[in-house]
Short mmCIF file of C-alpha atoms and ligand atoms in Angstrom, two decimals:
data_model
loop_
_atom_site.label_atom_id
_atom_site.label_comp_id
_atom_site.label_asym_id
_atom_site.label_seq_id
_atom_site.Cartn_x
_atom_site.Cartn_y
_atom_site.Cartn_z
CA MET A 1 124.26 28.10 -19.64
CA ALA A 2 121.92 28.36 -16.46
CA ASN A 3 118.91 30.44 -16.62
CA MET A 4 119.96 33.68 -14.55
CA GLN A 5 116.44 34.31 -13.43
CA LYS A 6 116.75 35.61 -10.08
CA TYR A 7 113.46 34.51 -8.61
CA LYS A 8 111.76 31.16 -8.48
CA THR A 9 109.26 30.40 -11.36
CA PRO A 10 106.08 31.26 -9.65
CA MET A 11 103.71 28.57 -8.61
CA PRO A 12 100.10 29.13 -9.84
CA GLU A 13 97.73 29.52 -6.97
CA VAL A 14 93.86 29.85 -6.39
CA ALA A 15 93.08 33.49 -5.63
CA PRO A 16 93.01 34.17 -1.86
CA GLU A 17 89.14 35.40 -1.88
CA VAL A 18 88.11 32.15 -3.66
CA ARG A 19 90.34 29.65 -1.76
CA ASN A 20 89.43 30.90 1.78
CA LYS A 21 85.91 29.36 1.20
CA SER A 22 87.22 26.24 -0.47
CA TRP A 23 88.79 23.09 0.58
CA HIS A 24 90.45 22.36 -2.65
CA GLU A 25 94.38 22.44 -2.92
CA VAL A 26 95.68 26.04 -2.74
CA ALA A 27 98.91 25.74 -4.86
CA CYS A 28 98.11 24.30 -8.35
CA GLY A 29 101.69 22.98 -9.11
CA TYR A 30 103.97 23.61 -12.20
CA SER A 31 103.17 22.94 -15.75
CA GLU A 32 105.63 21.30 -17.79
CA ALA A 33 107.00 24.60 -19.03
CA ASP A 34 107.27 26.04 -15.51
CA ALA A 35 109.25 22.94 -14.46
CA LEU A 36 111.58 23.25 -17.50
CA ASN A 37 112.23 26.84 -16.73
CA GLU A 38 112.65 26.41 -12.99
CA ALA A 39 115.14 23.37 -13.62
CA SER A 40 117.10 25.52 -15.96
CA ARG A 41 118.06 27.72 -12.93
CA CYS A 42 119.98 24.95 -11.29
CA LEU A 43 123.72 25.53 -11.66
CA ASN A 44 124.46 21.61 -10.90
CA CYS A 45 126.94 22.63 -8.10
CA LYS A 46 130.04 20.48 -7.80
CA HIS A 47 129.74 20.20 -3.83
CA LYS A 48 125.92 19.92 -3.93
CA PRO A 49 125.12 21.91 -0.84
CA CYS A 50 121.36 21.41 -1.39
CA VAL A 51 121.79 17.54 -0.76
CA ALA A 52 123.59 18.13 2.60
CA GLY A 53 120.38 20.17 3.63
CA CYS A 54 118.18 17.32 2.76
CA PRO A 55 117.54 14.98 5.71
CA VAL A 56 117.04 11.98 3.32
CA GLY A 57 119.84 12.97 0.81
CA VAL A 58 117.81 13.17 -2.35
CA LYS A 59 120.15 13.58 -5.29
CA ILE A 60 118.79 16.93 -6.06
CA PRO A 61 121.06 18.13 -8.83
CA GLU A 62 120.76 14.85 -10.54
CA PHE A 63 117.09 14.79 -10.62
CA ILE A 64 116.84 18.34 -11.62
CA ALA A 65 119.11 17.79 -14.59
CA GLU A 66 116.65 15.04 -15.66
CA VAL A 67 113.81 17.54 -15.34
CA SER A 68 115.89 19.92 -17.62
CA ALA A 69 116.22 17.34 -20.03
CA GLY A 70 112.45 16.50 -20.14
CA ASN A 71 113.09 13.10 -18.51
CA PHE A 72 110.36 13.56 -15.96
CA ILE A 73 109.97 9.81 -15.02
CA LYS A 74 113.69 9.42 -14.70
CA ALA A 75 113.70 12.29 -12.54
CA TYR A 76 110.92 10.76 -10.34
CA ARG A 77 112.83 7.63 -10.13
CA ILE A 78 115.94 9.39 -8.81
CA ILE A 79 113.78 11.11 -6.13
CA LYS A 80 112.33 7.83 -5.17
CA GLU A 81 115.64 6.09 -4.58
CA THR A 82 115.82 7.95 -1.28
CA ASN A 83 112.41 9.59 -0.46
CA SER A 84 109.42 7.20 -0.48
CA LEU A 85 106.85 9.93 -0.34
CA PRO A 86 107.78 12.74 -2.98
CA ALA A 87 104.29 13.97 -3.63
CA VAL A 88 103.95 14.53 0.24
CA CYS A 89 107.31 16.00 0.76
CA GLY A 90 107.14 18.51 -2.43
CA ARG A 91 104.07 19.82 -0.72
CA VAL A 92 104.78 20.22 2.95
CA CYS A 93 108.61 19.93 3.63
CA PRO A 94 110.06 23.06 5.20
CA GLN A 95 112.13 23.49 2.34
CA GLU A 96 113.49 26.96 3.20
CA ASN A 97 115.17 25.54 6.24
CA GLN A 98 116.41 22.28 4.31
CA CYS A 99 117.71 21.96 0.78
CA GLU A 100 116.59 25.45 -0.51
CA GLY A 101 118.30 27.00 2.64
CA LYS A 102 121.46 25.77 1.29
CA CYS A 103 121.02 26.34 -2.39
CA VAL A 104 123.64 28.80 -3.89
CA ARG A 105 121.05 30.50 -5.99
CA GLY A 106 119.80 31.87 -2.79
CA ILE A 107 122.62 34.13 -2.17
CA LYS A 108 121.72 36.38 -4.95
CA GLY A 109 117.89 36.04 -5.23
CA GLU A 110 115.75 32.89 -4.52
CA PRO A 111 116.96 29.39 -4.23
CA VAL A 112 115.91 26.88 -7.01
CA GLY A 113 112.21 25.74 -6.25
CA ILE A 114 113.47 22.20 -5.27
CA GLY A 115 110.19 21.32 -3.54
CA ARG A 116 108.13 22.57 -6.42
CA LEU A 117 110.10 20.50 -8.72
CA GLU A 118 109.77 17.42 -6.60
CA ARG A 119 106.10 17.81 -6.44
CA PHE A 120 105.96 18.29 -10.27
CA CYS A 121 107.77 14.98 -10.67
CA ALA A 122 105.63 13.05 -8.20
CA ASP A 123 102.35 14.50 -9.89
CA TYR A 124 103.60 13.87 -13.36
CA ALA A 125 104.53 10.21 -12.30
CA ALA A 126 101.09 9.76 -10.74
CA SER A 127 99.34 10.94 -14.09
CA HIS A 128 101.56 8.83 -16.32
CA ALA A 129 101.57 5.64 -14.35
CA ASP A 130 101.56 3.50 -17.38
CA GLU A 131 105.06 4.81 -18.00
CA LEU A 132 106.26 3.42 -14.53
CA LYS A 133 107.51 -0.15 -14.64
CA LYS A 134 105.97 -1.99 -11.84
CA SER A 135 108.68 -3.60 -9.83
CA ASP A 136 108.41 -7.29 -8.93
CA LEU A 137 107.18 -8.11 -5.35
CA PRO A 138 110.18 -9.24 -3.18
CA ALA A 139 110.15 -12.80 -2.17
CA SER A 140 108.75 -13.19 1.33
CA ASN A 141 111.01 -14.36 4.02
CA GLY A 142 107.95 -15.09 6.16
CA ILE A 143 109.26 -13.20 9.09
CA LYS A 144 106.58 -11.15 10.84
CA ILE A 145 107.19 -7.41 11.93
CA ALA A 146 104.65 -5.09 13.60
CA VAL A 147 104.66 -1.39 12.90
CA VAL A 148 102.57 0.61 15.40
CA GLY A 149 101.22 3.97 13.67
CA SER A 150 100.80 4.76 10.09
CA GLY A 151 102.18 8.14 9.97
CA PRO A 152 105.11 8.94 7.63
CA SER A 153 107.66 7.08 10.01
CA GLY A 154 105.41 3.92 10.28
CA LEU A 155 104.71 4.01 6.57
CA THR A 156 108.29 4.34 5.51
CA CYS A 157 109.59 1.73 7.73
CA ALA A 158 106.87 -0.69 6.63
CA GLY A 159 107.54 -0.04 2.94
CA ASP A 160 111.36 -0.49 3.26
CA LEU A 161 110.73 -3.79 5.43
CA ALA A 162 108.37 -5.25 2.88
CA LYS A 163 110.96 -4.57 -0.01
CA LEU A 164 113.35 -6.53 2.02
CA GLY A 165 110.82 -9.41 1.98
CA TYR A 166 109.22 -9.27 5.67
CA ASP A 167 105.89 -9.93 6.37
CA VAL A 168 104.70 -6.36 7.73
CA THR A 169 101.51 -5.66 9.47
CA VAL A 170 100.82 -1.89 10.39
CA PHE A 171 98.51 -1.22 13.48
CA GLU A 172 96.68 2.04 13.28
CA ALA A 173 94.48 3.43 15.95
CA LEU A 174 92.50 5.53 13.96
CA HIS A 175 89.99 4.28 11.14
CA THR A 176 92.16 5.75 8.23
CA ALA A 177 95.96 5.26 7.63
CA GLY A 178 98.24 8.16 7.13
CA GLY A 179 98.78 9.78 10.77
CA VAL A 180 99.10 13.59 10.63
CA LEU A 181 99.05 13.51 6.83
CA VAL A 182 95.27 12.68 6.93
CA TYR A 183 94.08 13.97 10.41
CA GLY A 184 96.17 16.97 10.79
CA ILE A 185 97.27 18.59 7.54
CA PRO A 186 94.19 19.92 5.81
CA GLU A 187 92.94 18.89 2.32
CA PHE A 188 93.85 22.35 0.92
CA ARG A 189 97.50 21.85 1.68
CA LEU A 190 97.78 18.01 1.08
CA PRO A 191 94.94 16.26 -0.85
CA LYS A 192 94.04 13.06 0.85
CA ASP A 193 93.90 11.04 -2.26
CA ILE A 194 97.69 11.52 -2.56
CA VAL A 195 98.18 9.86 0.96
CA ALA A 196 95.58 7.16 -0.06
CA ALA A 197 97.73 6.31 -3.09
CA GLU A 198 100.83 5.95 -1.03
CA VAL A 199 99.06 3.60 1.51
CA ASN A 200 97.75 1.65 -1.55
CA ALA A 201 101.33 1.37 -3.09
CA LEU A 202 102.27 -0.30 0.37
CA LYS A 203 99.41 -2.74 0.23
CA GLU A 204 100.47 -3.66 -3.24
CA LEU A 205 103.97 -4.35 -1.80
CA GLY A 206 102.16 -6.71 0.64
CA VAL A 207 101.93 -4.79 3.74
CA LYS A 208 98.81 -5.44 5.70
CA ILE A 209 96.98 -2.47 7.50
CA GLU A 210 94.77 -2.85 10.43
CA CYS A 211 92.97 0.20 11.43
CA ASP A 212 90.96 0.83 14.63
CA MET A 213 93.77 -1.02 16.48
CA VAL A 214 94.97 0.79 19.63
CA ILE A 215 98.22 -0.86 20.65
CA GLY A 216 98.40 -0.63 24.51
CA ARG A 217 94.46 -1.17 24.64
CA ILE A 218 93.42 -3.90 22.30
CA LEU A 219 96.66 -5.55 22.13
CA THR A 220 99.89 -4.70 23.91
CA VAL A 221 103.56 -4.87 22.56
CA ASP A 222 103.99 -8.12 24.46
CA ASP A 223 100.94 -9.54 22.85
CA LEU A 224 102.42 -8.83 19.39
CA PHE A 225 105.59 -10.58 20.29
CA GLU A 226 103.42 -13.42 21.53
CA GLN A 227 101.51 -13.55 18.13
CA GLY A 228 104.74 -14.18 16.54
CA TYR A 229 106.03 -10.71 15.45
CA GLU A 230 109.86 -10.73 15.74
CA ALA A 231 110.37 -7.01 15.94
CA VAL A 232 108.09 -4.12 16.53
CA PHE A 233 108.51 -0.55 15.21
CA ILE A 234 106.79 2.33 17.36
CA GLY A 235 105.88 5.34 15.10
CA SER A 236 102.95 6.40 17.26
CA GLY A 237 103.71 10.25 16.79
CA ALA A 238 103.23 12.97 19.29
CA GLY A 239 99.44 13.33 19.31
CA LEU A 240 98.71 14.38 22.90
CA PRO A 241 97.84 18.12 22.95
CA GLY A 242 99.32 20.65 25.31
CA PHE A 243 97.41 23.46 26.84
CA LEU A 244 98.81 26.76 28.56
CA GLY A 245 97.37 26.23 32.05
CA ILE A 246 95.58 29.25 32.05
CA PRO A 247 92.10 29.79 33.75
CA GLY A 248 89.12 29.09 31.52
CA GLU A 249 90.64 26.31 29.21
CA ASN A 250 87.74 24.15 30.11
CA ALA A 251 85.23 26.33 28.78
CA ASN A 252 82.73 25.26 25.96
CA GLY A 253 84.43 26.41 22.78
CA VAL A 254 87.95 25.72 23.64
CA TYR A 255 89.47 23.08 21.35
CA SER A 256 93.03 21.50 21.08
CA ALA A 257 94.23 22.07 17.57
CA ASN A 258 94.53 18.31 17.14
CA GLU A 259 90.87 17.85 18.06
CA PHE A 260 89.57 20.61 15.76
CA LEU A 261 91.58 19.42 12.92
CA THR A 262 90.78 15.83 13.31
CA ARG A 263 87.02 16.73 13.29
CA ILE A 264 87.62 18.63 9.98
CA ASN A 265 90.17 16.60 8.10
CA LEU A 266 89.63 13.01 9.15
CA MET A 267 85.88 13.35 10.04
CA LYS A 268 84.86 15.80 7.48
CA ALA A 269 83.00 18.15 9.74
CA TYR A 270 82.94 20.77 7.07
CA ARG A 271 80.66 18.63 4.78
CA GLU A 272 76.99 18.52 4.80
CA ASP A 273 76.90 14.85 4.26
CA TYR A 274 78.83 14.18 7.52
CA ASN A 275 77.30 14.50 10.97
CA THR A 276 80.58 15.34 12.70
CA PRO A 277 79.78 18.39 14.81
CA VAL A 278 82.14 21.44 14.96
CA ARG A 279 81.46 24.84 16.26
CA ARG A 280 80.38 27.39 13.65
CA SER A 281 82.22 30.28 15.07
CA HIS A 282 81.86 33.99 14.52
CA ARG A 283 85.36 34.92 15.76
CA THR A 284 88.11 32.67 16.76
CA ALA A 285 91.28 33.04 18.42
CA VAL A 286 94.18 30.53 17.41
CA VAL A 287 96.98 30.44 20.09
CA GLY A 288 100.41 29.58 18.65
CA GLY A 289 102.69 30.31 15.70
CA GLY A 290 103.67 26.89 14.18
CA ASN A 291 102.27 25.10 11.26
CA VAL A 292 99.53 23.63 13.36
CA ALA A 293 98.33 27.04 14.18
CA MET A 294 98.20 28.13 10.54
CA ASP A 295 96.37 24.98 9.51
CA ALA A 296 93.78 25.30 12.31
CA ALA A 297 93.36 29.09 11.60
CA ARG A 298 92.89 28.47 7.87
CA CYS A 299 90.23 25.72 8.51
CA ALA A 300 88.46 28.01 10.73
CA LYS A 301 88.48 30.72 8.32
CA ARG A 302 86.95 28.31 5.80
CA LEU A 303 84.28 27.51 8.30
CA GLY A 304 83.33 31.07 8.08
CA ALA A 305 84.93 32.77 11.05
CA ASP A 306 86.92 35.92 11.46
CA VAL A 307 90.15 34.41 12.71
CA HIS A 308 92.97 35.88 15.12
CA ILE A 309 96.22 34.09 15.43
CA ILE A 310 97.55 35.07 18.91
CA TYR A 311 101.49 34.70 19.20
CA ARG A 312 103.64 35.86 21.98
CA ARG A 313 106.79 36.53 19.97
CA SER A 314 107.00 38.50 16.81
CA GLU A 315 106.43 37.25 13.29
CA ALA A 316 110.16 36.59 12.73
CA GLU A 317 110.23 33.93 15.57
CA MET A 318 107.27 32.07 14.32
CA PRO A 319 108.18 28.42 13.65
CA ALA A 320 105.65 28.00 10.81
CA ARG A 321 106.64 27.70 7.22
CA ARG A 322 107.05 31.07 5.58
CA GLU A 323 104.57 29.90 2.89
CA GLU A 324 101.95 28.89 5.26
CA VAL A 325 102.22 32.39 7.08
CA HIS A 326 102.04 34.18 3.70
CA HIS A 327 98.91 32.10 2.59
CA ALA A 328 97.23 32.55 5.88
CA LYS A 329 97.74 36.44 5.77
CA GLU A 330 96.44 36.39 2.05
CA GLU A 331 93.44 34.68 3.29
CA GLY A 332 92.42 37.43 5.64
CA ILE A 333 93.62 35.87 8.97
CA SER A 334 94.76 38.57 11.49
CA PHE A 335 98.00 38.24 13.14
CA ASP A 336 98.21 39.47 16.74
CA VAL A 337 101.78 39.02 17.44
CA LEU A 338 103.77 39.95 20.70
CA THR A 339 100.40 39.20 22.40
CA ASN A 340 100.08 36.45 25.20
CA PRO A 341 96.65 34.96 26.43
CA THR A 342 96.21 34.92 30.24
CA ARG A 343 92.62 33.81 30.70
CA ILE A 344 89.64 32.58 28.75
CA ASN A 345 86.26 34.07 29.84
CA ALA A 346 83.03 32.59 29.60
CA ASP A 347 79.22 33.36 30.15
CA ASP A 348 77.02 31.71 32.85
CA LYS A 349 76.57 28.69 30.73
CA GLY A 350 80.21 28.09 30.30
CA ASN A 351 80.65 29.33 26.70
CA VAL A 352 83.55 31.26 25.68
CA THR A 353 82.98 34.88 25.34
CA SER A 354 86.55 36.52 25.25
CA ILE A 355 90.16 35.90 25.64
CA THR A 356 92.15 38.20 27.89
CA CYS A 357 95.74 38.99 26.60
CA MET A 358 98.84 40.99 27.54
CA LYS A 359 100.98 42.79 25.02
CA MET A 360 104.61 41.55 25.05
CA GLU A 361 108.02 42.93 24.05
CA LEU A 362 111.23 40.75 23.15
CA ASP A 363 114.23 40.79 25.45
CA GLU A 364 117.78 40.32 24.28
CA PRO A 365 118.54 36.53 22.93
CA ASP A 366 119.30 34.26 25.75
CA ALA A 367 122.01 31.55 25.82
CA SER A 368 119.92 29.50 23.42
CA GLY A 369 119.81 32.32 20.92
CA ARG A 370 116.03 32.78 21.53
CA ARG A 371 114.54 36.09 22.52
CA ARG A 372 112.46 35.78 25.54
CA ALA A 373 109.06 37.44 25.37
CA ILE A 374 108.16 39.71 28.55
CA GLU A 375 104.78 41.13 29.51
CA ILE A 376 104.19 44.80 29.24
CA ALA A 377 102.76 45.93 32.53
CA GLY A 378 99.21 47.44 32.35
CA SER A 379 98.58 46.28 28.66
CA GLU A 380 95.93 43.78 29.43
CA PHE A 381 93.08 43.66 27.09
CA ASP A 382 90.08 41.44 25.91
CA LEU A 383 89.46 40.10 22.52
CA GLU A 384 85.89 38.97 22.08
CA VAL A 385 85.78 35.60 20.67
CA ASP A 386 83.49 32.48 20.84
CA THR A 387 85.94 29.82 20.20
CA VAL A 388 89.70 29.25 21.10
CA ILE A 389 92.00 26.84 19.47
CA MET A 390 95.10 25.87 21.39
CA ALA A 391 98.05 25.15 19.17
CA VAL A 392 100.90 25.19 21.48
CA GLY A 393 102.56 22.10 21.04
CA THR A 394 102.09 18.19 21.46
CA SER A 395 103.89 15.32 23.16
CA PRO A 396 103.57 11.60 22.69
CA ASN A 397 100.81 9.84 24.01
CA PRO A 398 102.00 7.65 27.19
CA LEU A 399 99.77 4.73 26.37
CA ILE A 400 102.48 2.61 24.76
CA ARG A 401 105.11 3.44 27.50
CA MET A 402 102.66 2.62 30.32
CA THR A 403 101.89 -0.78 28.72
CA THR A 404 105.30 -1.97 27.60
CA PRO A 405 107.76 -2.94 30.31
CA GLY A 406 111.35 -1.95 29.78
CA LEU A 407 110.53 0.77 27.43
CA ASN A 408 112.00 4.16 28.72
CA THR A 409 111.04 7.59 28.03
CA ASN A 410 112.59 10.94 28.86
CA ARG A 411 111.04 13.80 30.84
CA LYS A 412 109.12 15.00 27.79
CA GLY A 413 107.53 11.47 27.39
CA CYS A 414 109.62 10.74 24.23
CA LEU A 415 110.94 7.15 23.60
CA VAL A 416 114.54 6.92 24.66
CA THR A 417 116.81 5.45 21.86
CA MET A 418 120.51 4.46 21.61
CA GLU A 419 122.99 6.29 19.43
CA ASP A 420 121.33 5.06 16.11
CA GLY A 421 118.32 7.05 17.10
CA VAL A 422 116.07 4.05 16.56
CA THR A 423 116.97 1.31 18.91
CA THR A 424 114.95 1.55 22.27
CA THR A 425 115.71 0.23 25.60
CA ARG A 426 113.55 -2.82 24.99
CA GLU A 427 115.01 -5.64 22.90
CA GLY A 428 113.34 -6.15 19.56
CA VAL A 429 111.53 -2.82 19.82
CA TYR A 430 112.49 0.08 17.42
CA ALA A 431 111.13 3.66 17.36
CA GLY A 432 111.23 6.74 15.30
CA GLY A 433 109.54 9.96 14.25
CA ASP A 434 107.77 12.25 16.68
CA ALA A 435 107.35 9.44 19.35
CA VAL A 436 111.18 9.86 19.84
CA THR A 437 111.95 13.47 18.77
CA GLY A 438 108.59 15.27 19.89
CA ALA A 439 106.92 17.16 17.26
CA ALA A 440 109.07 17.53 14.26
CA THR A 441 108.70 17.16 10.46
CA VAL A 442 107.49 14.63 7.90
CA ILE A 443 110.83 14.23 6.31
CA LEU A 444 112.59 13.51 9.68
CA ALA A 445 109.95 10.97 10.64
CA MET A 446 110.44 9.28 7.33
CA GLY A 447 114.27 9.35 7.73
CA ALA A 448 113.84 7.62 11.09
CA GLY A 449 111.39 5.02 9.53
CA LYS A 450 114.27 4.22 7.09
CA ASP A 451 116.85 3.91 9.75
CA ALA A 452 114.79 1.76 11.85
CA ALA A 453 113.91 -0.73 8.77
CA LYS A 454 117.84 -1.07 8.40
CA ALA A 455 118.28 -1.52 12.04
CA ILE A 456 115.45 -4.08 12.26
CA ASP A 457 116.83 -5.97 9.25
CA HIS A 458 120.21 -6.16 10.97
CA TYR A 459 118.67 -7.25 14.42
CA ILE A 460 116.76 -10.14 12.69
CA LYS A 461 119.67 -11.30 10.54
CA ASN A 462 122.05 -11.27 13.65
CA LYS A 463 119.33 -12.83 16.08
CA LYS A 464 119.63 -16.41 15.10
P1 FAD B 501 102.27 10.54 13.06
O1 FAD B 501 102.06 11.40 11.67
O2 FAD B 501 101.68 11.52 14.18
O3 FAD B 501 101.34 9.28 12.99
C1 FAD B 501 101.40 8.60 14.14
C2 FAD B 501 100.21 7.56 13.98
O4 FAD B 501 100.29 6.71 15.13
C3 FAD B 501 99.05 8.39 13.97
O5 FAD B 501 98.18 7.87 12.90
C4 FAD B 501 98.33 7.72 15.31
O6 FAD B 501 96.76 7.48 15.29
C5 FAD B 501 99.02 6.44 15.50
N1 FAD B 501 98.92 5.92 16.82
C6 FAD B 501 99.34 6.57 18.04
N2 FAD B 501 99.19 5.87 19.18
C7 FAD B 501 98.86 4.61 18.66
C8 FAD B 501 98.58 3.32 19.13
N3 FAD B 501 98.74 3.31 20.62
N4 FAD B 501 98.40 2.17 18.52
C9 FAD B 501 98.18 2.52 17.21
N5 FAD B 501 98.42 3.51 16.51
C10 FAD B 501 98.84 4.70 17.27
N6 FAD B 501 105.81 18.59 9.09
C11 FAD B 501 106.19 19.09 8.05
O7 FAD B 501 107.15 18.67 7.60
N7 FAD B 501 105.55 20.02 7.15
C12 FAD B 501 104.30 20.57 7.58
O8 FAD B 501 103.76 21.30 6.76
C13 FAD B 501 103.65 20.03 8.78
N8 FAD B 501 102.32 20.32 9.20
C14 FAD B 501 101.80 20.03 10.19
C15 FAD B 501 100.56 20.37 10.35
C16 FAD B 501 99.83 19.79 11.51
C17 FAD B 501 98.44 20.07 11.76
C18 FAD B 501 100.65 18.80 12.38
C19 FAD B 501 99.97 18.09 13.60
C20 FAD B 501 101.82 18.35 12.02
C21 FAD B 501 102.59 18.89 10.97
N9 FAD B 501 103.82 18.65 10.59
C22 FAD B 501 104.26 18.96 9.49
C23 FAD B 501 104.52 17.53 11.47
C24 FAD B 501 104.44 16.26 10.94
O9 FAD B 501 103.15 16.00 10.38
C25 FAD B 501 104.96 15.14 11.82
O10 FAD B 501 106.25 15.55 12.29
C26 FAD B 501 104.89 13.77 11.24
O11 FAD B 501 103.63 13.38 10.85
C27 FAD B 501 105.42 12.76 12.32
O12 FAD B 501 105.18 11.37 11.70
P2 FAD B 501 105.21 10.06 12.75
O13 FAD B 501 105.11 8.96 11.77
O14 FAD B 501 106.06 10.22 13.72
O15 FAD B 501 103.71 10.33 13.44
FE1 SF4 B 502 121.16 23.27 -8.00
FE2 SF4 B 502 120.78 24.93 -5.74
FE3 SF4 B 502 121.70 22.31 -5.64
FE4 SF4 B 502 123.36 24.09 -6.66
S1 SF4 B 502 122.62 24.27 -4.51
S2 SF4 B 502 122.85 22.19 -7.30
S3 SF4 B 502 121.87 25.47 -7.89
S4 SF4 B 502 119.68 23.10 -6.38
#
């Protein structure tokens, strides 16, 4: 009989007043006892609504049943059948909008902690590697495929192609592989050794990873074909930061969230033994309400700043994961919602001194169902800050489009694909993840990487 506990088994966490000064992981993960208890809440529903909510179709009730029986490695294997990065997804997927959003236990209480259980299985498997039988390396078919970008879409595509026997090389512009998982999402949410372990697992499968290789500069997509690659997957993400276009955005002390997070995560600006510069701020304004804004705000807090999140709608409309908003608040970050910046002010040396904002109110929902934010006349005020971080969206970098004839993009700069979502307008070139959809999620990027690997395999097999 299922455990009728109404709420999720709590996840132990580091206390807010300790963790807002520390870069170690905030959520500590389930113990075996916690996992067994949480798994016993699953009703093993016949119609599996949770599976329909998972973009890669993880066999959720099946893996949870194995957790319940104490077969943690077996549970991990079930997850791995469809999800190549469970330790990552268990930590960063927006489960409340996906599997857990559909879980029937959520009707009268909280859904089953599917993400927490997924993370538990992945962490258990990582610490019991000897119990995981290594699979034999696939026989090589000698066909070269190039993957551009080492984010979740590129890593997934590369792994799936390598398992089919292809000779895969990943070209990554930065000096470390992992995409947003290493340069964007902070250590305290996703420890970097987890991403490194996934990258190493790919190398063990025979995937070659070439870092510091900007495709479109050092080599073009055409050069790759000339070098004998028979198909190219583009998983170059959406790393071009957007700005609001308000006066003062060029002042000293204004960062894009991407630059700020890259300095901290990838280039370890917070560590004494690295000489990456980053502003030591007294008070920082972070503009935006998504996961990127929460990550930037929590990093700025850890660097010692008093941090204000400025968001023009109300908290209910914030696109960030609930858990991130909750954690940010607990860590002492102020939320200035229904507030819109109109100008950044600087002193005579060009350094930021304050940000001018208007108070907003919400109108009725429009045709898209979204409530428009409208300025309240006469509500202008200045917030004194020395740093402003803009986290107001990103779009794909135009470099690859500009250097690859025949590759079409839409008006947002996203690569255009056919109905399958991964075949581009240039023969032999496939794409997926944020480069196609615009900024989205890890799991959607992984799903696209998987679809692209299948499409590439089909293309190669039917080409000759
Ligand atoms: P990316 O992860 O962006 O990887 C693209 C890679 O391509 C990068 O490494 C880039 O350097 C490389 N590249 C770009 N151009 C070139 C080139 N010309 N040549 C060679 N390499 C190139 N999603 C969630 O699901 N949950 C979260 O909690 C979450 N938090 C986020 C927090 C932040 C700060 C950010 C920025 C994003 C977050 N996301 C989150 C979104 C998620 O990370 C992305 O949707 C996902 O990483 C997209 O994967 P991708 O493979 O398409 O691209
Ligand atoms: Fe278990 Fe919830 Fe899925 Fe039902 S919907 S099988 S209770 S996880």
